């Protein structure tokens, strides 16, 4: 739970690694993740931290991504950019972040998080539905109305349907989350 680095110093570390437009996205995601968390009875500060860190590795050169987060399966080998979630987790660990739920949220923002991880669901939705993206307003509103699980189920189902329609191989973790949500009460 305890983090050794302050939020401000982490924000500066992230700002130094990403393009300015990315940092603007990151700040919008962090603010929305905090709001979603609070509307669902979760800790807004932890959600903000996850949002702040989630794309820290997104603008790194491919070699750095691969060395921080070596691919673990075919989908990852085919899409090195998708390793930026796990790579950001590694960066966060290196910066002293020890909150396991926050670390899982950061890693899982690309391929999905376990539905037990409320911070992770808040981050996942904030990332796909922050106002700058101009899409997924319905999912954002559901989450802000205190219906986080429902919003997450919809977000993951949309993603799986989209990839299936395109005939793109789906990451095993995404499929596992999708299955779990399909069988959730
Ligand atoms: Fe990302």
mmCIF file of N, CA, C and O and ligand atoms in Angstrom, residues 54-55 84 109, ligand 1:
data_model
loop_
_atom_site.group_PDB
_atom_site.id
_atom_site.type_symbol
_atom_site.label_atom_id
_atom_site.label_comp_id
_atom_site.label_asym_id
_atom_site.label_seq_id
_atom_site.Cartn_x
_atom_site.Cartn_y
_atom_site.Cartn_z
ATOM 1 N N UNK A 54 0.184 4.967 -15.826
ATOM 2 C CA UNK A 54 -0.172 3.875 -16.752
ATOM 3 C C UNK A 54 0.511 3.934 -18.111
ATOM 4 O O UNK A 54 0.815 2.894 -18.690
ATOM 5 N N UNK A 55 0.751 5.135 -18.619
ATOM 6 C CA UNK A 55 1.367 5.242 -19.952
ATOM 7 C C UNK A 55 2.815 5.748 -19.870
ATOM 8 O O UNK A 55 3.334 6.270 -20.850
ATOM 9 N N UNK A 84 3.686 -1.872 -23.321
ATOM 10 C CA UNK A 84 3.912 -0.649 -22.532
ATOM 11 C C UNK A 84 3.228 -0.691 -21.160
ATOM 12 O O UNK A 84 3.655 0.015 -20.254
ATOM 13 N N UNK A 109 -3.900 -2.268 -17.841
ATOM 14 C CA UNK A 109 -4.706 -1.314 -18.613
ATOM 15 C C UNK A 109 -4.697 -1.637 -20.102
ATOM 16 O O UNK A 109 -5.540 -1.159 -20.841
HETATM 17 FE FE1 LIG B 1 -1.760 2.749 -22.597
#
